[in-house]
PDB file of N, CA, C and O in Angstrom:
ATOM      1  N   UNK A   1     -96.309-110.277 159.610  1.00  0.00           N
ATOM      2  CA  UNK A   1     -96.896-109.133 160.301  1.00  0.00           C
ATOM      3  C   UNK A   1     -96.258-108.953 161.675  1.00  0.00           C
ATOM      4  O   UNK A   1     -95.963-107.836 162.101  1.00  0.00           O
ATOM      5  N   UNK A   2     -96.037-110.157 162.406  1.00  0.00           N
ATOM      6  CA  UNK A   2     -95.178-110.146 163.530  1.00  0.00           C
ATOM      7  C   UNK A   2     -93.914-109.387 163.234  1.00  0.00           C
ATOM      8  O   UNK A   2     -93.789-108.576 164.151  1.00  0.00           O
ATOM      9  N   UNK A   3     -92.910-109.267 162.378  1.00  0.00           N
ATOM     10  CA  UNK A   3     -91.674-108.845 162.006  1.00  0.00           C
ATOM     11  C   UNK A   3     -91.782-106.998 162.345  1.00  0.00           C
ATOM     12  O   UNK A   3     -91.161-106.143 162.977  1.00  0.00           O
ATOM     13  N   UNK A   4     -93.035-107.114 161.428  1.00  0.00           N
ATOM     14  CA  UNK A   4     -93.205-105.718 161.069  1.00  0.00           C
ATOM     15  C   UNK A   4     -93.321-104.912 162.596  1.00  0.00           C
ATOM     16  O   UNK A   4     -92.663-103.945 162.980  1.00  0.00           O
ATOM     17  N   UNK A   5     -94.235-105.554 163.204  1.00  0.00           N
ATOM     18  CA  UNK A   5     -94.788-105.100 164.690  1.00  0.00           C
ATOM     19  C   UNK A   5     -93.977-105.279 165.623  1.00  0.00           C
ATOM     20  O   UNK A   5     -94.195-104.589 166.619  1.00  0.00           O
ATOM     21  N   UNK A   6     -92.709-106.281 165.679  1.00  0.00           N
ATOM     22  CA  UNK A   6     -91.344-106.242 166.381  1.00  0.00           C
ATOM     23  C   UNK A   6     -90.796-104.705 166.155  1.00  0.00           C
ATOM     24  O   UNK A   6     -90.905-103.908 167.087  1.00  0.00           O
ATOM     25  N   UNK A   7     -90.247-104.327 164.993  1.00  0.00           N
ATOM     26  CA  UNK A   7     -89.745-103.210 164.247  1.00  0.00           C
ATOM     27  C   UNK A   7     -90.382-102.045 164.681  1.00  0.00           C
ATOM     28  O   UNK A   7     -89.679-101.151 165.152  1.00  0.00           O
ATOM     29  N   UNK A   8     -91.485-101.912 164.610  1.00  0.00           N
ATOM     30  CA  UNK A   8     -92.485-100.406 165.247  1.00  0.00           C
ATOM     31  C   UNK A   8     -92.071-100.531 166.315  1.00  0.00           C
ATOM     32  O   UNK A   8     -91.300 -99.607 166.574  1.00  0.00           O
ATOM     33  N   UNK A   9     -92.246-101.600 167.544  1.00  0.00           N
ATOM     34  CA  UNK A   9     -91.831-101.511 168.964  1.00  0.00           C
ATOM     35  C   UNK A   9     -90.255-100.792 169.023  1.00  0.00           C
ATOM     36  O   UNK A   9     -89.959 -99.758 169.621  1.00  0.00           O
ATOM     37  N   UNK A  10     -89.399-101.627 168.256  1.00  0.00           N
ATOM     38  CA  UNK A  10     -88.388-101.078 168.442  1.00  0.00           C
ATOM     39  C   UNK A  10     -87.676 -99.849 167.999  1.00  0.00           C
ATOM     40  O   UNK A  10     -86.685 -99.430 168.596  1.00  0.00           O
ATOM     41  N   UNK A  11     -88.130 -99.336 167.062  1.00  0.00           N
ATOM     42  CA  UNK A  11     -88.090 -97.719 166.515  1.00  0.00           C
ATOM     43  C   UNK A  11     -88.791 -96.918 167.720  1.00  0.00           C
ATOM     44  O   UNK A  11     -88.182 -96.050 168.344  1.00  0.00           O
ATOM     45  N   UNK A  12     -90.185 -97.298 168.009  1.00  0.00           N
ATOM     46  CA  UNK A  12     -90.749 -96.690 169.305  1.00  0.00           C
ATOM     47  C   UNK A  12     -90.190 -96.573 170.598  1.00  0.00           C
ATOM     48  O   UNK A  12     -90.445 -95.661 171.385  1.00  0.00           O
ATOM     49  N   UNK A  13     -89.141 -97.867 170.870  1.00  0.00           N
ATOM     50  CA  UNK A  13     -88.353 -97.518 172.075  1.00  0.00           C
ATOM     51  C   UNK A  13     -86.863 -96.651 172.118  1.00  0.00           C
ATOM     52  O   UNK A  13     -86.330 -96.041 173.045  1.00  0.00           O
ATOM     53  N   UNK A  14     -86.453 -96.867 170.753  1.00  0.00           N
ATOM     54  CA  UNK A  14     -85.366 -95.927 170.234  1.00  0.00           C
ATOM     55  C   UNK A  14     -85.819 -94.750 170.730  1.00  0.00           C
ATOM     56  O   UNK A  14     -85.259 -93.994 171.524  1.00  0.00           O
ATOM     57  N   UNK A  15     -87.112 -94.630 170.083  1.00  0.00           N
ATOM     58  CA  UNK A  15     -87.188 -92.695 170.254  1.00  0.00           C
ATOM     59  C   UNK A  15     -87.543 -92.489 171.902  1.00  0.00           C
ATOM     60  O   UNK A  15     -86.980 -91.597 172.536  1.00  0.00           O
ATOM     61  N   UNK A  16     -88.328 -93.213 172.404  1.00  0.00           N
ATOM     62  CA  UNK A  16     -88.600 -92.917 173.672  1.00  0.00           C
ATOM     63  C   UNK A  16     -87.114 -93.007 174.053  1.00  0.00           C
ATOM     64  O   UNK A  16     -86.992 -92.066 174.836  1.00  0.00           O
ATOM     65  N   UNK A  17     -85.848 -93.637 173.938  1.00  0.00           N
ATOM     66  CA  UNK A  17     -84.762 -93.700 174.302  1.00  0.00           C
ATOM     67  C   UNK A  17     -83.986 -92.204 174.024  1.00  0.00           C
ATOM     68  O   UNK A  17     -83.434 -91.641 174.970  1.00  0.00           O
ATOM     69  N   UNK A  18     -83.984 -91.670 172.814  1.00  0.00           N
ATOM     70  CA  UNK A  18     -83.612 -90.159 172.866  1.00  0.00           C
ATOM     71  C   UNK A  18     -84.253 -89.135 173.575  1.00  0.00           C
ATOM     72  O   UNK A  18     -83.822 -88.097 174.079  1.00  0.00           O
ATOM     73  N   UNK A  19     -85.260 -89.585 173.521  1.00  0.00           N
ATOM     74  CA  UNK A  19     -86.127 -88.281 173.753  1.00  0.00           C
ATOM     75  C   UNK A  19     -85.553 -88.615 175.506  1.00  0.00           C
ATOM     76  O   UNK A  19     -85.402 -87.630 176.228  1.00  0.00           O
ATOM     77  N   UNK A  20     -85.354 -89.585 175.903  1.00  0.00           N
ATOM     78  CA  UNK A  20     -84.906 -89.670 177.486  1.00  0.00           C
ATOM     79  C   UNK A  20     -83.501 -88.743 178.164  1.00  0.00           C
ATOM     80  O   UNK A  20     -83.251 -88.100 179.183  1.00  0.00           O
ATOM     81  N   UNK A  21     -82.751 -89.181 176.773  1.00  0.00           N
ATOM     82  CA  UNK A  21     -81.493 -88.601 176.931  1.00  0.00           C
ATOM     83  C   UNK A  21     -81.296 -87.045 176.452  1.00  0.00           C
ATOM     84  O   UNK A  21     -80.429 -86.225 176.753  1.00  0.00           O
ATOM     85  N   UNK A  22     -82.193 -86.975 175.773  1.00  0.00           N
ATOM     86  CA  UNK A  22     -82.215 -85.700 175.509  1.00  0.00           C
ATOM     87  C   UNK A  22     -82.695 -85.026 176.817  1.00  0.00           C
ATOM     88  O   UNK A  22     -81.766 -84.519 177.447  1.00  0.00           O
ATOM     89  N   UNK A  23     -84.094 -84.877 177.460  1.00  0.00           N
ATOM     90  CA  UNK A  23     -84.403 -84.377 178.399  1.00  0.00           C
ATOM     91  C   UNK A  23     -83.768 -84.362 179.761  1.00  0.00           C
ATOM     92  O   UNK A  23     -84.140 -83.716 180.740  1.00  0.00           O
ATOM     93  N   UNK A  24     -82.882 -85.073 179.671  1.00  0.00           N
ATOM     94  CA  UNK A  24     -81.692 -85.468 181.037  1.00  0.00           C
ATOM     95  C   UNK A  24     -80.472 -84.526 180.963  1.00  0.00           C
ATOM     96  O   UNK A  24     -79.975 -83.950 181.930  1.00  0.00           O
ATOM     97  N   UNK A  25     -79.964 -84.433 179.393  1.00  0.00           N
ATOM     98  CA  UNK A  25     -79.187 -83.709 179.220  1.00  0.00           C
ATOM     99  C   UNK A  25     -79.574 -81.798 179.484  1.00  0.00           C
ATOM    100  O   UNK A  25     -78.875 -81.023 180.135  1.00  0.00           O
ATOM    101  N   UNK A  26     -81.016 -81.427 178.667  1.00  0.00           N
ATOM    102  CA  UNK A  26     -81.662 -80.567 179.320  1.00  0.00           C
ATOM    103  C   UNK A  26     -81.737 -80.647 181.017  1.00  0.00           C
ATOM    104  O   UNK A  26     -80.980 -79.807 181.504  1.00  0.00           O
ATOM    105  N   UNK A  27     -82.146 -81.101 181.596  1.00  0.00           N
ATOM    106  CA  UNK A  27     -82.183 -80.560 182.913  1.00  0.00           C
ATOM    107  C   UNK A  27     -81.027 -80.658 183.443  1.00  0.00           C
ATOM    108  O   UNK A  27     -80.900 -79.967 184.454  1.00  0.00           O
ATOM    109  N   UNK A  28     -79.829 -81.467 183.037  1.00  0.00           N
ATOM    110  CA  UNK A  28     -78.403 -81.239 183.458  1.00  0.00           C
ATOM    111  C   UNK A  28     -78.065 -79.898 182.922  1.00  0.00           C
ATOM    112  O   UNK A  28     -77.638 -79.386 183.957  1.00  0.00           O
ATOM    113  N   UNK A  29     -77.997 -79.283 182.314  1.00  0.00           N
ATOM    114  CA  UNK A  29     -77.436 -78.237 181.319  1.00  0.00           C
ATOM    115  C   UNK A  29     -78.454 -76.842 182.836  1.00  0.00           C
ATOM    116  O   UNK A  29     -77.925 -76.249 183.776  1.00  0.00           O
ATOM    117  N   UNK A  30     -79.436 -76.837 182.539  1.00  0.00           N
ATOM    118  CA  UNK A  30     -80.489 -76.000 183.412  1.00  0.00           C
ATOM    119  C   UNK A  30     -80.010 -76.226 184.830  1.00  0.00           C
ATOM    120  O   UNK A  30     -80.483 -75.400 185.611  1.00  0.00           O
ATOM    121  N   UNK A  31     -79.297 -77.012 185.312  1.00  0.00           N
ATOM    122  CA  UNK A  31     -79.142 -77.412 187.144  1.00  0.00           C
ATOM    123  C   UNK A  31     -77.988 -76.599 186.542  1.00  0.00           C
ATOM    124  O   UNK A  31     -78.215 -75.402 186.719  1.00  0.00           O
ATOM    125  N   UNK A  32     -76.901 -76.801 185.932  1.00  0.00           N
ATOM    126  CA  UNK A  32     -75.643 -75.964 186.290  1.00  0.00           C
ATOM    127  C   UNK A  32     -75.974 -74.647 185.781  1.00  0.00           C
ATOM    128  O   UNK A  32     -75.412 -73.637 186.207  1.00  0.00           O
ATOM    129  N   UNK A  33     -76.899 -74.625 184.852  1.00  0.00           N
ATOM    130  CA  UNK A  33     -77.117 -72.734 184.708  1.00  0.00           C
ATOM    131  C   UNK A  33     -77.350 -72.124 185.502  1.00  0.00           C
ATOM    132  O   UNK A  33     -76.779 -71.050 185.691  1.00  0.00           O
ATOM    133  N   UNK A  34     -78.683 -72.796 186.585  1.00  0.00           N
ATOM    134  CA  UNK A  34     -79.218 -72.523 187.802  1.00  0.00           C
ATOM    135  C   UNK A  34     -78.324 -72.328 189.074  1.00  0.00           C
ATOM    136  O   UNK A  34     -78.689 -71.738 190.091  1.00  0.00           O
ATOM    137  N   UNK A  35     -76.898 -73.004 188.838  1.00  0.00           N
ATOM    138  CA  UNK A  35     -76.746 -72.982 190.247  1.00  0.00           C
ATOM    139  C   UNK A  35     -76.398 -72.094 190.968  1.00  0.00           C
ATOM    140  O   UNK A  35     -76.277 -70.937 190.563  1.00  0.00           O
ATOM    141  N   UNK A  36     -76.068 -72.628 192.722  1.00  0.00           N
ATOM    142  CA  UNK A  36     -76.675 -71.182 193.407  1.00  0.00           C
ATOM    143  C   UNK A  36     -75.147 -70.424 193.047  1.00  0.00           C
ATOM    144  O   UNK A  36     -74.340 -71.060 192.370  1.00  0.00           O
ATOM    145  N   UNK A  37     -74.843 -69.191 193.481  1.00  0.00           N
ATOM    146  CA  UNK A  37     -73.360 -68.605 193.205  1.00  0.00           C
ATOM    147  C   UNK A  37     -72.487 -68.953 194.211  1.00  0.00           C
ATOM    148  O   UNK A  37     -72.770 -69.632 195.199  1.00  0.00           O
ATOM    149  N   UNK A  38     -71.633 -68.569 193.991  1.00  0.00           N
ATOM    150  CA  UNK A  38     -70.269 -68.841 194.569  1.00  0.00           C
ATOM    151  C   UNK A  38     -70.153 -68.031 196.149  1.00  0.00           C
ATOM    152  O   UNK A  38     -70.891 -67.111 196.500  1.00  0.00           O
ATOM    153  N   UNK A  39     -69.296 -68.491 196.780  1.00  0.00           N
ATOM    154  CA  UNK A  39     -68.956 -67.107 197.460  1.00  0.00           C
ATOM    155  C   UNK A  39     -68.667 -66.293 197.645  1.00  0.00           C
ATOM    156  O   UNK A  39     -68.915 -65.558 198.601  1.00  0.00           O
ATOM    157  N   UNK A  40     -67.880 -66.129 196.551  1.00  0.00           N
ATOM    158  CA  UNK A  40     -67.213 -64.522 196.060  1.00  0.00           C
ATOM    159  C   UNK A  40     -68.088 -63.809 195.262  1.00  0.00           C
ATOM    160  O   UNK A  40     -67.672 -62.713 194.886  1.00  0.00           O
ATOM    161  N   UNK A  41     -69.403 -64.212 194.836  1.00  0.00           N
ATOM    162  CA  UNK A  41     -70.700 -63.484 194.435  1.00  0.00           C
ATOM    163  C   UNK A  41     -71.170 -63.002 195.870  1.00  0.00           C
ATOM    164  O   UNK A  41     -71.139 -63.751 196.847  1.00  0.00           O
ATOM    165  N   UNK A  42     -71.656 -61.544 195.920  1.00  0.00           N
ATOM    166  CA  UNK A  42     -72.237 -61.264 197.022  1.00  0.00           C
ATOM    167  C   UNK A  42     -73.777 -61.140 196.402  1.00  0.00           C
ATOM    168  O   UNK A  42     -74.389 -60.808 195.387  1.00  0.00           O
ATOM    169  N   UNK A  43     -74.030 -61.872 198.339  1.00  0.00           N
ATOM    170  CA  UNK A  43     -75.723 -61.108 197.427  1.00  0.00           C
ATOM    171  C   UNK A  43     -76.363 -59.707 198.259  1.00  0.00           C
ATOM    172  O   UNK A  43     -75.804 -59.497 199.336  1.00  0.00           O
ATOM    173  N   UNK A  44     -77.258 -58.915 197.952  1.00  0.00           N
ATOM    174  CA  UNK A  44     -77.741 -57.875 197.517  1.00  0.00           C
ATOM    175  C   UNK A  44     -77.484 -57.146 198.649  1.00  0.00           C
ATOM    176  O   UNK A  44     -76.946 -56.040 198.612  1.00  0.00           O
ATOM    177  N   UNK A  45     -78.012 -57.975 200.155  1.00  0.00           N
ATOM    178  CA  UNK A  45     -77.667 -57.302 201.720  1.00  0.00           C
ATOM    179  C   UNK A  45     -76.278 -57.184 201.699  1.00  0.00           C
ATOM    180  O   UNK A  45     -75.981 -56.104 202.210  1.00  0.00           O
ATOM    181  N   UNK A  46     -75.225 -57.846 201.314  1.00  0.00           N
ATOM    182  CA  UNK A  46     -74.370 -57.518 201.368  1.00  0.00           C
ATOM    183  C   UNK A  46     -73.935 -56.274 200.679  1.00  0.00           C
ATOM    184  O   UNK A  46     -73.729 -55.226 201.291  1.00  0.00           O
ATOM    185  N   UNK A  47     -73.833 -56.377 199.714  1.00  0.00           N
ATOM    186  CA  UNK A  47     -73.752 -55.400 198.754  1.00  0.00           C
ATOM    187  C   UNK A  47     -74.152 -53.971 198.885  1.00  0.00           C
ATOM    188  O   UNK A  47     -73.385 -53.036 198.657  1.00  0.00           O
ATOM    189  N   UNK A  48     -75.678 -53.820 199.349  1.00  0.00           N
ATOM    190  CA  UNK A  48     -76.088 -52.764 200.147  1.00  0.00           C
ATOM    191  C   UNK A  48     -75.097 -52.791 201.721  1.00  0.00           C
ATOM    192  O   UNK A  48     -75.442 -51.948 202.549  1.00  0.00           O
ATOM    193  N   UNK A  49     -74.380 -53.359 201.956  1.00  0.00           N
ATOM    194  CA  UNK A  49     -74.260 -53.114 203.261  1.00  0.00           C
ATOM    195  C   UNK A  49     -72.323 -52.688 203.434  1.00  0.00           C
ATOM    196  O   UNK A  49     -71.559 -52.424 204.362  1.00  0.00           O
ATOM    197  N   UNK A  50     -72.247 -52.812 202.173  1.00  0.00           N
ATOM    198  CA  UNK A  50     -70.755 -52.573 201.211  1.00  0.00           C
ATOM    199  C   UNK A  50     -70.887 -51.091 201.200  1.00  0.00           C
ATOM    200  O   UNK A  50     -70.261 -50.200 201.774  1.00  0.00           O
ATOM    201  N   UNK A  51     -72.466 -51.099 199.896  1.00  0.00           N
ATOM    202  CA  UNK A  51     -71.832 -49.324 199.670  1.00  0.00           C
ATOM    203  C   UNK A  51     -72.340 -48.323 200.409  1.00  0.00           C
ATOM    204  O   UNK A  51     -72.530 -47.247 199.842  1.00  0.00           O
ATOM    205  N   UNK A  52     -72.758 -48.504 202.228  1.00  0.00           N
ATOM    206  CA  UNK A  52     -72.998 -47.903 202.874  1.00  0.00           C
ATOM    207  C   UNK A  52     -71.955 -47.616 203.371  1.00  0.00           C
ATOM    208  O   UNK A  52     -71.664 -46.425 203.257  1.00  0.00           O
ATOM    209  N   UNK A  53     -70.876 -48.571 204.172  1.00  0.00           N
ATOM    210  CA  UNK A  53     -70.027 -48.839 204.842  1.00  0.00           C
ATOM    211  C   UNK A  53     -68.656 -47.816 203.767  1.00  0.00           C
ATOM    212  O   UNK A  53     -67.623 -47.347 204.244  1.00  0.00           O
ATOM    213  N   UNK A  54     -69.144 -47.705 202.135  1.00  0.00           N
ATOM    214  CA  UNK A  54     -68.210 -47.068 201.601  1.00  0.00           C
ATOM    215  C   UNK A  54     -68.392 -45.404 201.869  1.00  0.00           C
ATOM    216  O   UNK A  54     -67.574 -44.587 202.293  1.00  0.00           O
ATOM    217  N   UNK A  55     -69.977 -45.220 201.395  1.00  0.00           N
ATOM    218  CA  UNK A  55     -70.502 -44.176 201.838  1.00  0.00           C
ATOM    219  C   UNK A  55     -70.351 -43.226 202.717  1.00  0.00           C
ATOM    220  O   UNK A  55     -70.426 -42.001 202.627  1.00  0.00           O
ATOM    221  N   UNK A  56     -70.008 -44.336 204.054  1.00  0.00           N
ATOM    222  CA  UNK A  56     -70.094 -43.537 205.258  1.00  0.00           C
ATOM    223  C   UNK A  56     -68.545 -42.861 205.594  1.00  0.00           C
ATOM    224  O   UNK A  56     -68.253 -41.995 206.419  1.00  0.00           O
ATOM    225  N   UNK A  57     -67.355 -43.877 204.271  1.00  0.00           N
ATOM    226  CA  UNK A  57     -65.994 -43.764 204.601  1.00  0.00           C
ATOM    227  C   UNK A  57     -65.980 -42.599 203.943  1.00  0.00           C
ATOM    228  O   UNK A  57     -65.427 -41.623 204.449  1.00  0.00           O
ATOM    229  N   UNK A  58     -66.489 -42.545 202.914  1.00  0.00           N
ATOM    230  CA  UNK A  58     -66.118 -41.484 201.573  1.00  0.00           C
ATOM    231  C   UNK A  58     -66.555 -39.640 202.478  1.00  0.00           C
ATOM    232  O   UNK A  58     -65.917 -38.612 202.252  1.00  0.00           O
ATOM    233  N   UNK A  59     -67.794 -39.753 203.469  1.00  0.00           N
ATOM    234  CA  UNK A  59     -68.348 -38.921 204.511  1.00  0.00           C
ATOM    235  C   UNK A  59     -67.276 -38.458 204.992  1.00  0.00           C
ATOM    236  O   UNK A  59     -66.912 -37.297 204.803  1.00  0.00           O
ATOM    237  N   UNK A  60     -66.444 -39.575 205.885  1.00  0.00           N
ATOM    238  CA  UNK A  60     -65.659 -38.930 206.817  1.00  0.00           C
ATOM    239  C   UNK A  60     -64.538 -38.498 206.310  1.00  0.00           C
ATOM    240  O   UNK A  60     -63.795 -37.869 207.064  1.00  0.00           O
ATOM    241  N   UNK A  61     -64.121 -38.727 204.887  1.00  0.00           N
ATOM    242  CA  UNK A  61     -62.566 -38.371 204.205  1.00  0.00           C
ATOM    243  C   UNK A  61     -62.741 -36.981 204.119  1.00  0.00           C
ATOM    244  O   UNK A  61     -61.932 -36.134 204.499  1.00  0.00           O
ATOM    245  N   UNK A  62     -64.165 -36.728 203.445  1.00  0.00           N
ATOM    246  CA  UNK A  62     -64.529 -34.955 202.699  1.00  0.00           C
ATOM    247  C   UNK A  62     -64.748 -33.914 204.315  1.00  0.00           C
ATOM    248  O   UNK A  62     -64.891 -32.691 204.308  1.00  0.00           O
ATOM    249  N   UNK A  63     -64.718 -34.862 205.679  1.00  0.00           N
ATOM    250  CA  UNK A  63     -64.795 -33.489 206.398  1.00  0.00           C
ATOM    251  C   UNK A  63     -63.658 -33.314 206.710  1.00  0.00           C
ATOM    252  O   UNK A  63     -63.335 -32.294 207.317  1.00  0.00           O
TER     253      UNK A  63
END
């Protein structure tokens, strides 16, 4: 009965052992999906502050 109850422990730590690596690999996979952008991504103030600055060029070409 001891044999048997060695064997459950150790199937039981197997899986707790995937299930570890699995969830590690998940939140590795999710941190680089997540990450923040680059610098050649603008963000939004910029961007608004782009197509004003184009806006205001495109203004002065048409007078």
């Amino acid at each position: 009965m001891g044999r048997l109850q060695d064997l459950s422990n150790l199937i039981l730590a197997i899986a707790y052992l995937i299930g570890a690596i699995t969830t590690f690999y998940q939140v590795k996979a999710k941190a680089k999906h997540d990450a923040p952008p680059d610098d050649k991504d603008m963000s939004v103030d910029n961007l608004k502050k782009e197509i004003k600055t184009l806006q205001d060029e495109l203004k002065e070409k048409q007078k």
